[in-house]
């Protein structure tokens, strides 16, 4: 089988994509109260966008990390059709280190960040689990009237059939933000590059600098 086409992305390009989306978020007056980075790919974009979301006189937005990894689930029957991908949770939210008023996500604007939306399996898992958790806490604390807004920011959305969905409301209200939609190619991020100079040059040649 032929190798899929490779798309090289530079650090500068990532920086600019974060800046573009941050501007859009601030223009809509939807500065998040908390950023949730999906490790590992979401960590660098989360850190960059936080700086662009900084507003004078306002506290820095806290970043929390959740660890989600796609695990090849070979199925019981070893045929191609049964091969799926399962999400494994390796790390979750921890409010202990935050300001004491920040005891949950209830009533907050939450920005979930990852680098790529490929089959959408990971984002679906993250959003579903966070929604479930918020609902449980709302019931427990009797805070049912507070509205929580979950948004998603990814650098790249691959234009392909997805294996899972995100809430229709999120998609319809502009709370799903992909800096760019790209063909279903092999995305080469700079943090994986052996030779960053060569990588950056290839990204430049493709206009991704
Ligand atoms: O849309 P999906 O098909 O779910 O794929 C996207 C996910 O896959 C990658 O994570 P991976 O599990 O490879 O871990 P990593 O971020 O640590 O590299 C990537 O960082 C996304 O989280």
PDB file of N, CA and C and ligand atoms in Angstrom, residues 38-41 68-70 114-122, ligand 1:
ATOM      1  N   UNK A  38      -5.941  17.756  26.023  1.00  0.00           N
ATOM      2  CA  UNK A  38      -5.900  16.295  25.907  1.00  0.00           C
ATOM      3  C   UNK A  38      -4.452  15.921  25.595  1.00  0.00           C
ATOM      4  N   UNK A  39      -3.846  15.165  26.498  1.00  0.00           N
ATOM      5  CA  UNK A  39      -2.428  14.814  26.310  1.00  0.00           C
ATOM      6  C   UNK A  39      -2.273  13.731  25.246  1.00  0.00           C
ATOM      7  N   UNK A  40      -1.099  13.658  24.588  1.00  0.00           N
ATOM      8  CA  UNK A  40      -0.046  14.640  24.616  1.00  0.00           C
ATOM      9  C   UNK A  40      -0.235  15.750  23.599  1.00  0.00           C
ATOM     10  N   UNK A  41      -0.952  15.480  22.463  1.00  0.00           N
ATOM     11  CA  UNK A  41      -0.989  16.440  21.353  1.00  0.00           C
ATOM     12  C   UNK A  41      -1.636  17.772  21.679  1.00  0.00           C
ATOM     13  N   UNK A  68      -5.749  10.875  27.396  1.00  0.00           N
ATOM     14  CA  UNK A  68      -6.551   9.926  26.628  1.00  0.00           C
ATOM     15  C   UNK A  68      -5.686   9.336  25.534  1.00  0.00           C
ATOM     16  N   UNK A  69      -5.684   8.030  25.436  1.00  0.00           N
ATOM     17  CA  UNK A  69      -4.887   7.371  24.400  1.00  0.00           C
ATOM     18  C   UNK A  69      -5.741   6.408  23.621  1.00  0.00           C
ATOM     19  N   UNK A  70      -5.504   6.400  22.338  1.00  0.00           N
ATOM     20  CA  UNK A  70      -6.238   5.449  21.501  1.00  0.00           C
ATOM     21  C   UNK A  70      -5.512   4.123  21.537  1.00  0.00           C
ATOM     22  N   UNK A 114      -7.140  19.827  21.561  1.00  0.00           N
ATOM     23  CA  UNK A 114      -6.328  18.715  21.045  1.00  0.00           C
ATOM     24  C   UNK A 114      -5.700  19.175  19.730  1.00  0.00           C
ATOM     25  N   UNK A 115      -4.707  18.423  19.247  1.00  0.00           N
ATOM     26  CA  UNK A 115      -4.092  18.906  18.002  1.00  0.00           C
ATOM     27  C   UNK A 115      -4.887  18.467  16.782  1.00  0.00           C
ATOM     28  N   UNK A 116      -5.468  17.278  16.827  1.00  0.00           N
ATOM     29  CA  UNK A 116      -6.146  16.798  15.614  1.00  0.00           C
ATOM     30  C   UNK A 116      -7.455  16.080  15.925  1.00  0.00           C
ATOM     31  N   UNK A 117      -8.421  16.351  15.087  1.00  0.00           N
ATOM     32  CA  UNK A 117      -9.679  15.607  15.105  1.00  0.00           C
ATOM     33  C   UNK A 117      -9.607  14.678  13.900  1.00  0.00           C
ATOM     34  N   UNK A 118      -9.277  13.425  14.191  1.00  0.00           N
ATOM     35  CA  UNK A 118      -9.117  12.447  13.098  1.00  0.00           C
ATOM     36  C   UNK A 118     -10.435  11.698  12.924  1.00  0.00           C
ATOM     37  N   UNK A 119     -10.641  10.627  13.693  1.00  0.00           N
ATOM     38  CA  UNK A 119     -11.915   9.898  13.581  1.00  0.00           C
ATOM     39  C   UNK A 119     -12.961  10.472  14.551  1.00  0.00           C
ATOM     40  N   UNK A 120     -12.551  11.406  15.385  1.00  0.00           N
ATOM     41  CA  UNK A 120     -13.380  12.086  16.394  1.00  0.00           C
ATOM     42  C   UNK A 120     -13.636  11.215  17.634  1.00  0.00           C
ATOM     43  N   UNK A 121     -13.059  10.017  17.667  1.00  0.00           N
ATOM     44  CA  UNK A 121     -13.269   9.098  18.793  1.00  0.00           C
ATOM     45  C   UNK A 121     -12.836   9.736  20.120  1.00  0.00           C
ATOM     46  N   UNK A 122     -11.653  10.337  20.124  1.00  0.00           N
ATOM     47  CA  UNK A 122     -11.095  10.910  21.360  1.00  0.00           C
ATOM     48  C   UNK A 122     -11.924  12.092  21.846  1.00  0.00           C
TER      49      UNK A 122
HETATM   50  O1  LIG B   1      -9.901  11.670  16.340  1.00  0.00           O
HETATM   51  P1  LIG B   1      -9.198  10.411  16.818  1.00  0.00           P
HETATM   52  O2  LIG B   1      -9.240   9.311  15.808  1.00  0.00           O
HETATM   53  O3  LIG B   1      -9.684   9.990  18.156  1.00  0.00           O
HETATM   54  O4  LIG B   1      -7.656  10.748  16.920  1.00  0.00           O
HETATM   55  C1  LIG B   1      -7.140  11.897  17.512  1.00  0.00           C
HETATM   56  C2  LIG B   1      -6.317  11.582  18.719  1.00  0.00           C
HETATM   57  O5  LIG B   1      -5.233  10.728  18.363  1.00  0.00           O
HETATM   58  C3  LIG B   1      -4.011  11.269  18.862  1.00  0.00           C
HETATM   59  O6  LIG B   1      -3.769  10.812  20.149  1.00  0.00           O
HETATM   60  P2  LIG B   1      -2.911   9.534  20.537  1.00  0.00           P
HETATM   61  O7  LIG B   1      -3.780   8.552  21.237  1.00  0.00           O
HETATM   62  O8  LIG B   1      -2.154   9.056  19.355  1.00  0.00           O
HETATM   63  O9  LIG B   1      -1.947  10.112  21.673  1.00  0.00           O
HETATM   64  P3  LIG B   1      -0.941  11.336  21.728  1.00  0.00           P
HETATM   65  O10 LIG B   1      -1.729  12.618  21.657  1.00  0.00           O
HETATM   66  O11 LIG B   1      -0.320  11.170  23.062  1.00  0.00           O
HETATM   67  O12 LIG B   1       0.007  11.191  20.594  1.00  0.00           O
HETATM   68  C4  LIG B   1      -4.284  12.750  18.913  1.00  0.00           C
HETATM   69  O13 LIG B   1      -3.463  13.422  19.839  1.00  0.00           O
HETATM   70  C5  LIG B   1      -5.733  12.846  19.295  1.00  0.00           C
HETATM   71  O14 LIG B   1      -5.908  12.880  20.695  1.00  0.00           O
END
